[in-house]
């Protein structure tokens, strides 16, 4: 069990969720490799082997587009998220890449102040930990609930 | 302060809650000693010194029975849990056993997708940390709320 | 990245929230320096540069007064909190002082058993980590929601 390795992953997770929770969305793509993959799906889709995604990006460029449209279109109601992220379960791999599975709970705070438990689930990540700045090669957000909020707009 | 020791406890906690949250209930008894004890009670019962339990098992065999009846009787509504678990407070003991107290919040996600904050409280655990695989000798789940959901069925 | 340093901060945070969650409020001032500062505000106030506070104390003595009036006046409904606290983001400073930013979610459990997601936000702390017992020089609780519960009485 490698404490330093776990620590690196926890630190990456903490910086990732803080960037989102503090509405620094422009930083969000920077947590990924240039050709990094990001996808939101549901536990039900995963169990049924369905390749459906609620949100999907296969490069930083696509993620930047996503953020730009969020900022410009302004179609989503003013809201912020607050994440609680668990201790990651880590499987060391080869070539400085690890797999990590991490629980999350996300609260959503609307402009009115109304706070709800918005989303729960797990992250399944592939992380380049040997890089100068550890980052995600792939991040799959697997939601527990299949009840999709049509406001789902900000990355999780 | 022993970083490696804390790390072992956090890792055990993370594996424990993932097994439950991912519905791998058959693994649940394996986190305990053969004569391990598991019990769910409320903060009110503890404060009043009442030895009441909402769920109780005094061996792995009893836990396996519990899981079997959950799987077969199928009396509980289809639901899943998602835990957020805090940093454990640890008191080192003798003979490779530690006491740990850990905050938890549990969300429950019903088959319909409805998500609620289901249970909060603390774990009070005695853990064999010197074993090849650290495991619980005793785990007491102390719920903050005395309002008992009659659906309480899955271990917490 | 200093694992031992992060660990110290996480341990301080864990002890801090356990004292509150277990209603050991008399210990709350002891987590601060004698002239420690504590303040609750909202993200909206911070973004607008407004120096408004929902609760404020500039010494341990003021915090003790606060706890005394909570205990004596008994104006708040019987309730308890349960915190989920994230991995801190730490900026080492000079003279054994660090800055830490940490996510939190707090559940409130009323005497009736009713449990709600009460408050979310971040702690912005200055911590004396080189002291024999690490403690807060300053703790700012920044709430995400601007909808203030008038029952806000227990420190967060």
Short mmCIF file of C-alpha atoms in Angstrom, two decimals:
data_model
loop_
_atom_site.label_atom_id
_atom_site.label_comp_id
_atom_site.label_asym_id
_atom_site.label_seq_id
_atom_site.Cartn_x
_atom_site.Cartn_y
_atom_site.Cartn_z
CA UNK A 1 0.00 0.00 0.00
CA UNK A 2 1.60 3.19 -1.20
CA UNK A 3 0.65 6.18 0.95
CA UNK A 4 2.30 8.73 -1.36
CA UNK A 5 0.42 7.38 -4.37
CA UNK A 6 -2.94 7.52 -2.61
CA UNK A 7 -2.13 10.97 -1.47
CA UNK A 8 -1.46 12.14 -5.03
CA UNK A 9 -4.82 10.82 -6.17
CA UNK A 10 -6.66 12.41 -3.23
CA UNK A 11 -4.97 15.71 -3.94
CA UNK A 12 -5.93 15.57 -7.62
CA UNK A 13 -9.54 14.80 -6.66
CA UNK A 14 -9.62 17.65 -4.16
CA UNK A 15 -8.27 20.18 -6.66
CA UNK A 16 -10.68 18.91 -9.32
CA UNK A 17 -13.81 19.31 -7.21
CA UNK A 18 -12.72 22.66 -5.81
CA UNK A 19 -12.30 24.06 -9.32
CA UNK A 20 -15.88 23.04 -10.14
CA UNK A 21 -17.36 24.05 -6.79
CA UNK A 22 -15.73 27.49 -6.95
CA UNK A 23 -17.02 27.99 -10.50
CA UNK A 24 -13.53 27.99 -12.01
CA UNK A 25 -14.88 25.91 -14.91
CA UNK A 26 -12.23 27.19 -17.32
CA UNK A 27 -9.75 25.11 -15.32
CA UNK A 28 -11.78 21.94 -15.67
CA UNK A 29 -10.24 20.77 -18.99
CA UNK A 30 -6.75 21.30 -17.54
CA UNK A 31 -7.26 18.33 -15.22
CA UNK A 32 -7.26 16.05 -18.28
CA UNK A 33 -4.74 14.87 -20.85
CA UNK A 34 -4.98 16.64 -24.23
CA UNK A 35 -6.87 13.61 -25.55
CA UNK A 36 -8.49 12.86 -22.20
CA UNK A 37 -11.96 11.34 -22.06
CA UNK A 38 -14.82 12.45 -19.85
CA UNK A 39 -18.24 10.91 -19.66
CA UNK A 40 -21.29 10.90 -17.41
CA UNK A 41 -23.48 7.80 -17.38
CA UNK A 42 -25.72 5.90 -14.94
CA UNK A 43 -25.18 2.73 -12.93
CA UNK A 44 -28.14 1.24 -14.78
CA UNK A 45 -26.51 1.87 -18.16
CA UNK A 46 -23.27 0.31 -16.94
CA UNK A 47 -25.03 -2.79 -15.56
CA UNK A 48 -26.96 -3.28 -18.79
CA UNK A 49 -23.85 -2.71 -20.89
CA UNK A 50 -25.42 0.26 -22.60
CA UNK A 51 -22.90 2.73 -24.04
CA UNK A 52 -25.17 5.70 -23.39
CA UNK A 53 -23.76 8.96 -22.01
CA UNK A 54 -25.42 12.00 -20.52
CA UNK A 55 -22.38 14.07 -21.31
CA UNK A 56 -19.28 13.09 -23.21
CA UNK A 57 -16.02 14.64 -24.34
CA UNK A 58 -13.01 12.99 -25.94
CA UNK A 59 -10.49 15.83 -25.76
CA UNK A 60 -9.65 18.97 -23.84
CA UNK A 61 -10.80 20.97 -26.85
CA UNK A 62 -14.31 19.50 -26.56
CA UNK A 63 -14.31 20.26 -22.85
CA UNK A 64 -13.33 23.88 -23.54
CA UNK A 65 -16.19 24.14 -26.03
CA UNK A 66 -18.53 22.81 -23.38
CA UNK A 67 -17.40 25.42 -20.89
CA UNK A 68 -17.65 28.19 -23.48
CA UNK A 69 -21.21 27.29 -24.35
CA UNK A 70 -22.11 27.12 -20.66
CA UNK A 71 -20.68 30.60 -20.17
CA UNK A 72 -22.19 32.13 -23.29
CA UNK A 73 -25.51 30.44 -23.77
CA UNK A 74 -26.27 30.87 -20.11
CA UNK A 75 -29.15 28.48 -20.45
CA UNK A 76 -28.62 26.91 -17.09
CA UNK A 77 -30.06 28.43 -13.97
CA UNK A 78 -27.57 30.06 -11.70
CA UNK A 79 -26.39 27.30 -9.41
CA UNK A 80 -23.32 25.96 -7.71
CA UNK A 81 -22.22 22.51 -6.69
CA UNK A 82 -20.47 21.29 -3.57
CA UNK A 83 -18.79 17.88 -3.67
CA UNK A 84 -18.03 15.41 -0.91
CA UNK A 85 -15.51 12.92 -2.26
CA UNK A 86 -14.45 9.70 -0.56
CA UNK A 87 -11.16 7.91 -0.13
CA UNK A 88 -10.16 6.49 -3.53
CA UNK A 89 -9.69 2.76 -4.08
CA UNK A 90 -6.60 2.46 -6.23
CA UNK A 91 -5.29 -0.25 -8.52
CA UNK A 92 -1.75 0.49 -9.60
CA UNK A 93 -1.17 -0.24 -13.27
CA UNK A 94 1.85 -0.06 -15.52
CA UNK A 95 3.54 2.97 -17.06
CA UNK A 96 2.66 5.32 -14.25
CA UNK A 97 -1.07 4.94 -14.77
CA UNK A 98 -3.47 3.94 -11.99
CA UNK A 99 -7.16 3.15 -11.87
CA UNK A 100 -9.11 4.80 -9.08
CA UNK A 101 -12.70 4.37 -7.95
CA UNK A 102 -14.05 7.10 -5.69
CA UNK A 103 -17.46 7.76 -4.09
CA UNK A 104 -19.00 11.19 -4.44
CA UNK A 105 -22.05 13.07 -3.18
CA UNK A 106 -22.86 16.42 -4.77
CA UNK A 107 -25.10 19.11 -3.30
CA UNK A 108 -26.61 21.69 -5.63
CA UNK A 109 -27.26 25.19 -4.36
CA UNK A 110 -29.66 27.22 -6.48
CA UNK A 111 -29.51 31.00 -6.75
CA UNK A 112 -32.44 31.17 -4.34
CA UNK A 113 -30.37 29.36 -1.74
CA UNK A 114 -32.31 26.12 -1.99
CA UNK A 115 -29.91 23.23 -1.32
CA UNK A 116 -30.55 19.66 -2.41
CA UNK A 117 -28.64 16.42 -2.60
CA UNK A 118 -28.28 16.54 -6.36
CA UNK A 119 -26.22 13.56 -7.43
CA UNK A 120 -24.44 10.57 -5.94
CA UNK A 121 -22.28 7.91 -7.50
CA UNK A 122 -18.72 6.91 -8.20
CA UNK A 123 -15.87 8.13 -10.33
CA UNK A 124 -14.00 5.49 -12.31
CA UNK A 125 -10.77 7.12 -13.37
CA UNK A 126 -7.54 6.35 -15.17
CA UNK A 127 -4.91 8.73 -13.88
CA UNK A 128 -1.41 9.57 -15.10
CA UNK A 129 0.24 9.77 -11.68
CA UNK A 130 3.86 9.79 -12.83
CA UNK A 131 3.36 13.02 -14.77
CA UNK A 132 4.72 16.27 -13.32
CA UNK A 133 1.13 17.24 -12.73
CA UNK A 134 -1.05 14.17 -12.20
CA UNK A 135 -4.10 14.31 -14.45
CA UNK A 136 -6.99 12.24 -15.77
CA UNK A 137 -6.58 10.16 -18.92
CA UNK A 138 -10.18 9.09 -18.52
CA UNK A 139 -12.92 9.95 -16.07
CA UNK A 140 -16.27 8.18 -16.01
CA UNK A 141 -18.93 9.61 -13.72
CA UNK A 142 -21.39 6.83 -12.87
CA UNK A 143 -24.57 8.22 -11.32
CA UNK A 144 -26.62 6.08 -8.94
CA UNK A 145 -29.91 7.57 -10.04
CA UNK A 146 -31.43 7.11 -13.43
CA UNK A 147 -33.70 10.07 -12.89
CA UNK A 148 -31.92 12.65 -14.98
CA UNK A 149 -32.20 16.27 -14.10
CA UNK A 150 -32.62 18.15 -17.36
CA UNK A 151 -30.58 20.95 -15.84
CA UNK A 152 -27.53 18.73 -15.81
CA UNK A 153 -25.10 21.16 -17.34
CA UNK A 154 -22.04 21.69 -15.16
CA UNK A 155 -19.51 18.85 -15.19
CA UNK A 156 -19.53 16.64 -12.12
CA UNK B 1 0.70 10.26 14.85
CA UNK B 2 1.10 7.26 12.61
CA UNK B 3 0.27 8.07 9.00
CA UNK B 4 0.51 4.44 7.84
CA UNK B 5 -1.89 3.30 10.54
CA UNK B 6 -4.48 5.94 9.69
CA UNK B 7 -4.10 5.06 6.10
CA UNK B 8 -4.86 1.39 6.77
CA UNK B 9 -8.06 2.32 8.59
CA UNK B 10 -9.16 4.71 5.84
CA UNK B 11 -8.52 2.05 3.24
CA UNK B 12 -10.54 -0.53 5.18
CA UNK B 13 -13.40 1.97 5.52
CA UNK B 14 -13.28 2.78 1.81
CA UNK B 15 -13.37 -0.88 0.78
CA UNK B 16 -16.18 -1.57 3.25
CA UNK B 17 -18.49 1.16 1.98
CA UNK B 18 -17.75 0.42 -1.67
CA UNK B 19 -18.77 -3.22 -1.18
CA UNK B 20 -22.12 -2.08 0.22
CA UNK B 21 -22.64 0.77 -2.23
CA UNK B 22 -21.92 -1.47 -5.22
CA UNK B 23 -24.33 -4.10 -3.89
CA UNK B 24 -21.60 -6.67 -3.28
CA UNK B 25 -23.32 -7.61 -0.01
CA UNK B 26 -21.89 -11.13 -0.05
CA UNK B 27 -18.51 -9.54 0.70
CA UNK B 28 -19.84 -7.67 3.72
CA UNK B 29 -19.20 -10.45 6.31
CA UNK B 30 -15.64 -10.81 5.02
CA UNK B 31 -14.75 -7.41 6.51
CA UNK B 32 -15.23 -8.91 9.98
CA UNK B 33 -13.45 -11.44 12.16
CA UNK B 34 -15.13 -14.87 12.26
CA UNK B 35 -16.66 -13.91 15.63
CA UNK B 36 -16.93 -10.23 14.70
CA UNK B 37 -19.77 -8.15 16.08
CA UNK B 38 -21.96 -5.74 14.13
CA UNK B 39 -24.74 -3.64 15.51
CA UNK B 40 -26.84 -0.61 14.53
CA UNK B 41 -28.20 1.59 17.28
CA UNK B 42 -29.09 5.26 17.84
CA UNK B 43 -27.29 8.08 19.62
CA UNK B 44 -30.30 8.36 21.91
CA UNK B 45 -29.99 4.71 22.96
CA UNK B 46 -26.27 5.15 23.61
CA UNK B 47 -26.82 8.30 25.69
CA UNK B 48 -29.52 6.60 27.75
CA UNK B 49 -27.42 3.48 28.18
CA UNK B 50 -30.05 1.37 26.47
CA UNK B 51 -28.68 -1.83 24.93
CA UNK B 52 -31.21 -1.75 22.08
CA UNK B 53 -30.15 -2.58 18.54
CA UNK B 54 -31.86 -2.06 15.22
CA UNK B 55 -29.75 -4.78 13.68
CA UNK B 56 -27.28 -7.07 15.37
CA UNK B 57 -24.95 -9.91 14.45
CA UNK B 58 -22.31 -11.62 16.56
CA UNK B 59 -20.54 -13.67 13.91
CA UNK B 60 -19.81 -13.82 10.23
CA UNK B 61 -22.26 -16.71 9.97
CA UNK B 62 -25.09 -14.50 11.22
CA UNK B 63 -24.09 -11.81 8.75
CA UNK B 64 -24.17 -14.32 5.91
CA UNK B 65 -27.66 -15.38 6.99
CA UNK B 66 -28.70 -11.78 6.95
CA UNK B 67 -27.42 -11.30 3.41
CA UNK B 68 -29.06 -14.54 2.27
CA UNK B 69 -32.43 -13.48 3.60
CA UNK B 70 -32.06 -10.07 1.98
CA UNK B 71 -31.31 -11.75 -1.34
CA UNK B 72 -34.02 -14.40 -1.10
CA UNK B 73 -36.89 -12.76 0.73
CA UNK B 74 -36.53 -9.67 -1.39
CA UNK B 75 -38.78 -7.79 0.98
CA UNK B 76 -36.89 -4.57 0.68
CA UNK B 77 -37.59 -2.17 -2.12
CA UNK B 78 -34.92 -1.97 -4.75
CA UNK B 79 -32.53 0.64 -3.48
CA UNK B 80 -28.87 1.46 -3.26
CA UNK B 81 -26.78 3.37 -0.78
CA UNK B 82 -23.92 5.79 -1.28
CA UNK B 83 -21.67 6.56 1.67
CA UNK B 84 -19.57 9.60 2.45
CA UNK B 85 -17.13 8.64 5.18
CA UNK B 86 -14.92 11.04 7.14
CA UNK B 87 -11.36 10.92 8.39
CA UNK B 88 -11.20 8.41 11.26
CA UNK B 89 -10.16 9.41 14.76
CA UNK B 90 -7.92 6.62 15.97
CA UNK B 91 -6.87 5.44 19.42
CA UNK B 92 -4.09 2.91 19.17
CA UNK B 93 -4.55 0.01 21.55
CA UNK B 94 -2.53 -3.06 22.39
CA UNK B 95 -2.10 -6.30 20.45
CA UNK B 96 -2.51 -4.69 17.05
CA UNK B 97 -6.05 -3.52 17.76
CA UNK B 98 -7.18 0.09 17.37
CA UNK B 99 -10.39 1.93 18.12
CA UNK B 100 -11.65 4.23 15.40
CA UNK B 101 -14.53 6.69 15.34
CA UNK B 102 -15.64 7.86 11.91
CA UNK B 103 -18.41 10.15 10.67
CA UNK B 104 -20.68 8.95 7.89
CA UNK B 105 -23.49 10.30 5.74
CA UNK B 106 -25.48 7.85 3.62
CA UNK B 107 -27.64 8.71 0.66
CA UNK B 108 -30.33 6.27 -0.43
CA UNK B 109 -31.28 6.02 -4.08
CA UNK B 110 -34.59 4.29 -4.74
CA UNK B 111 -35.31 2.38 -7.93
CA UNK B 112 -37.33 5.36 -9.14
CA UNK B 113 -34.21 7.49 -8.91
CA UNK B 114 -35.39 9.44 -5.88
CA UNK B 115 -32.36 10.35 -3.77
CA UNK B 116 -32.53 11.27 -0.09
CA UNK B 117 -30.13 11.81 2.77
CA UNK B 118 -31.02 8.55 4.47
CA UNK B 119 -28.80 8.21 7.52
CA UNK B 120 -26.05 10.05 9.35
CA UNK B 121 -23.98 9.14 12.36
CA UNK B 122 -20.69 7.67 13.44
CA UNK B 123 -18.98 4.32 13.31
CA UNK B 124 -17.33 3.16 16.51
CA UNK B 125 -15.03 0.33 15.52
CA UNK B 126 -12.46 -2.00 16.95
CA UNK B 127 -10.12 -3.00 14.16
CA UNK B 128 -7.44 -5.68 13.89
CA UNK B 129 -4.87 -3.62 12.02
CA UNK B 130 -1.91 -5.94 12.43
CA UNK B 131 -3.66 -8.75 10.55
CA UNK B 132 -2.62 -9.51 6.97
CA UNK B 133 -5.97 -8.08 5.96
CA UNK B 134 -7.17 -5.48 8.46
CA UNK B 135 -10.74 -6.23 9.53
CA UNK B 136 -13.39 -5.31 12.08
CA UNK B 137 -13.57 -7.11 15.41
CA UNK B 138 -16.55 -4.95 16.28
CA UNK B 139 -18.47 -2.28 14.41
CA UNK B 140 -21.18 -0.19 16.05
CA UNK B 141 -23.22 2.06 13.79
CA UNK B 142 -24.63 4.91 15.87
CA UNK B 143 -27.39 6.76 14.03
CA UNK B 144 -28.07 10.41 14.80
CA UNK B 145 -31.76 10.11 14.13
CA UNK B 146 -34.17 8.13 16.24
CA UNK B 147 -36.71 8.14 13.45
CA UNK B 148 -36.23 4.64 12.17
CA UNK B 149 -37.00 3.87 8.59
CA UNK B 150 -38.81 0.55 8.58
CA UNK B 151 -37.07 -0.22 5.35
CA UNK B 152 -33.76 -0.40 7.13
CA UNK B 153 -32.51 -3.63 5.67
CA UNK B 154 -29.11 -3.24 4.05
CA UNK B 155 -26.17 -2.98 6.44
CA UNK B 156 -24.75 0.50 6.86
CA UNK C 1 3.79 17.58 -1.33
CA UNK C 2 4.13 16.90 2.34
CA UNK C 3 2.04 13.94 3.44
CA UNK C 4 2.67 14.49 7.16
CA UNK C 5 1.55 18.12 6.91
CA UNK C 6 -1.68 17.23 5.12
CA UNK C 7 -2.28 14.54 7.63
CA UNK C 8 -1.99 17.00 10.53
CA UNK C 9 -4.55 19.28 8.94
CA UNK C 10 -6.95 16.41 8.23
CA UNK C 11 -6.62 15.21 11.80
CA UNK C 12 -7.33 18.70 13.16
CA UNK C 13 -10.40 18.97 10.92
CA UNK C 14 -11.64 15.54 12.01
CA UNK C 15 -11.27 16.35 15.71
CA UNK C 16 -12.91 19.73 15.20
CA UNK C 17 -16.04 18.38 13.52
CA UNK C 18 -16.36 15.44 15.92
CA UNK C 19 -16.38 17.82 18.89
CA UNK C 20 -19.27 19.74 17.32
CA UNK C 21 -21.15 16.70 16.05
CA UNK C 22 -20.95 14.97 19.44
CA UNK C 23 -22.20 18.13 21.17
CA UNK C 24 -18.93 18.70 23.02
CA UNK C 25 -19.28 22.42 22.31
CA UNK C 26 -17.22 23.40 25.35
CA UNK C 27 -14.20 22.04 23.48
CA UNK C 28 -14.88 24.17 20.42
CA UNK C 29 -12.88 27.25 21.56
CA UNK C 30 -9.91 25.00 22.38
CA UNK C 31 -9.33 24.40 18.67
CA UNK C 32 -8.37 28.07 18.30
CA UNK C 33 -5.50 30.27 19.40
CA UNK C 34 -6.28 32.50 22.39
CA UNK C 35 -6.83 35.40 19.96
CA UNK C 36 -8.17 33.14 17.22
CA UNK C 37 -10.79 34.43 14.83
CA UNK C 38 -13.94 32.62 13.74
CA UNK C 39 -16.51 33.87 11.32
CA UNK C 40 -19.42 32.55 9.24
CA UNK C 41 -20.27 34.36 6.03
CA UNK C 42 -21.70 33.54 2.60
CA UNK C 43 -20.07 33.05 -0.80
CA UNK C 44 -22.18 35.94 -2.05
CA UNK C 45 -20.78 38.28 0.61
CA UNK C 46 -17.22 37.19 -0.24
CA UNK C 47 -17.74 37.72 -3.97
CA UNK C 48 -19.23 41.18 -3.42
CA UNK C 49 -16.50 42.09 -0.96
CA UNK C 50 -19.03 42.63 1.81
CA UNK C 51 -17.58 42.26 5.30
CA UNK C 52 -20.84 40.87 6.71
CA UNK C 53 -20.80 37.95 9.11
CA UNK C 54 -23.55 35.66 10.35
CA UNK C 55 -21.50 34.81 13.40
CA UNK C 56 -18.18 36.24 14.49
CA UNK C 57 -15.72 35.84 17.34
CA UNK C 58 -12.25 37.30 17.71
CA UNK C 59 -11.01 35.39 20.73
CA UNK C 60 -11.47 32.16 22.63
CA UNK C 61 -13.21 34.15 25.37
CA UNK C 62 -15.89 35.27 22.91
CA UNK C 63 -16.32 31.70 21.73
CA UNK C 64 -16.76 30.51 25.32
CA UNK C 65 -19.42 33.20 25.84
CA UNK C 66 -21.16 31.96 22.74
CA UNK C 67 -21.20 28.38 24.00
CA UNK C 68 -22.40 29.49 27.43
CA UNK C 69 -25.31 31.41 26.01
CA UNK C 70 -26.20 28.45 23.80
CA UNK C 71 -26.22 26.19 26.84
CA UNK C 72 -28.09 28.58 29.12
CA UNK C 73 -30.49 30.43 26.94
CA UNK C 74 -31.48 27.24 25.24
CA UNK C 75 -33.18 29.21 22.51
CA UNK C 76 -32.24 26.82 19.79
CA UNK C 77 -34.29 23.75 19.10
CA UNK C 78 -32.70 20.52 20.11
CA UNK C 79 -30.64 19.50 17.12
CA UNK C 80 -27.36 17.94 16.16
CA UNK C 81 -25.06 18.31 13.21
CA UNK C 82 -23.09 15.75 11.26
CA UNK C 83 -20.23 16.97 9.06
CA UNK C 84 -18.69 15.47 5.95
CA UNK C 85 -15.38 17.20 5.37
CA UNK C 86 -13.21 16.89 2.25
CA UNK C 87 -9.51 16.62 1.62
CA UNK C 88 -7.93 20.00 2.42
CA UNK C 89 -6.06 22.01 -0.19
CA UNK C 90 -3.02 23.36 1.58
CA UNK C 91 -0.70 26.28 0.90
CA UNK C 92 2.34 26.13 3.14
CA UNK C 93 3.30 29.52 4.52
CA UNK C 94 6.08 30.76 6.74
CA UNK C 95 6.56 30.46 10.49
CA UNK C 96 4.74 27.15 10.78
CA UNK C 97 1.45 28.55 9.52
CA UNK C 98 -0.49 27.08 6.59
CA UNK C 99 -3.61 28.10 4.72
CA UNK C 100 -6.13 25.36 4.08
CA UNK C 101 -9.33 25.33 2.05
CA UNK C 102 -11.68 22.44 2.74
CA UNK C 103 -15.14 21.48 1.44
CA UNK C 104 -17.85 20.61 3.91
CA UNK C 105 -21.43 19.34 3.89
CA UNK C 106 -23.40 19.43 7.12
CA UNK C 107 -26.54 17.46 7.88
CA UNK C 108 -28.85 18.68 10.64
CA UNK C 109 -30.82 16.17 12.66
CA UNK C 110 -33.73 17.64 14.61
CA UNK C 111 -35.01 16.16 17.85
CA UNK C 112 -37.87 14.63 15.89
CA UNK C 113 -35.37 12.69 13.81
CA UNK C 114 -35.92 14.76 10.68
CA UNK C 115 -32.64 14.93 8.76
CA UNK C 116 -31.83 17.59 6.18
CA UNK C 117 -28.83 18.78 4.24
CA UNK C 118 -28.42 21.93 6.28
CA UNK C 119 -25.33 23.72 5.02
CA UNK C 120 -22.60 23.35 2.43
CA UNK C 121 -19.54 25.42 1.69
CA UNK C 122 -15.85 25.70 2.34
CA UNK C 123 -13.60 26.41 5.26
CA UNK C 124 -10.80 28.91 4.67
CA UNK C 125 -8.40 28.45 7.53
CA UNK C 126 -5.05 29.66 8.80
CA UNK C 127 -3.56 26.93 10.95
CA UNK C 128 -0.60 26.89 13.33
CA UNK C 129 0.73 23.47 12.36
CA UNK C 130 4.09 23.70 14.09
CA UNK C 131 2.48 24.08 17.51
CA UNK C 132 2.47 21.09 19.86
CA UNK C 133 -1.26 20.92 19.25
CA UNK C 134 -2.11 22.27 15.80
CA UNK C 135 -4.92 24.83 16.04
CA UNK C 136 -6.75 27.50 14.08
CA UNK C 137 -5.48 31.08 14.04
CA UNK C 138 -8.42 31.95 11.83
CA UNK C 139 -11.36 30.01 10.47
CA UNK C 140 -13.79 31.45 7.95
CA UNK C 141 -16.86 29.40 7.15
CA UNK C 142 -18.12 30.39 3.71
CA UNK C 143 -21.65 29.12 3.09
CA UNK C 144 -22.82 28.42 -0.46
CA UNK C 145 -26.38 29.40 0.25
CA UNK C 146 -27.50 32.91 1.03
CA UNK C 147 -30.73 31.61 2.48
CA UNK C 148 -29.96 31.89 6.16
CA UNK C 149 -31.64 29.61 8.60
CA UNK C 150 -32.61 31.75 11.56
CA UNK C 151 -31.88 28.77 13.76
CA UNK C 152 -28.20 29.05 12.90
CA UNK C 153 -26.81 28.82 16.38
CA UNK C 154 -24.27 26.03 16.72
CA UNK C 155 -20.85 26.75 15.22
CA UNK C 156 -20.14 25.03 11.92
#
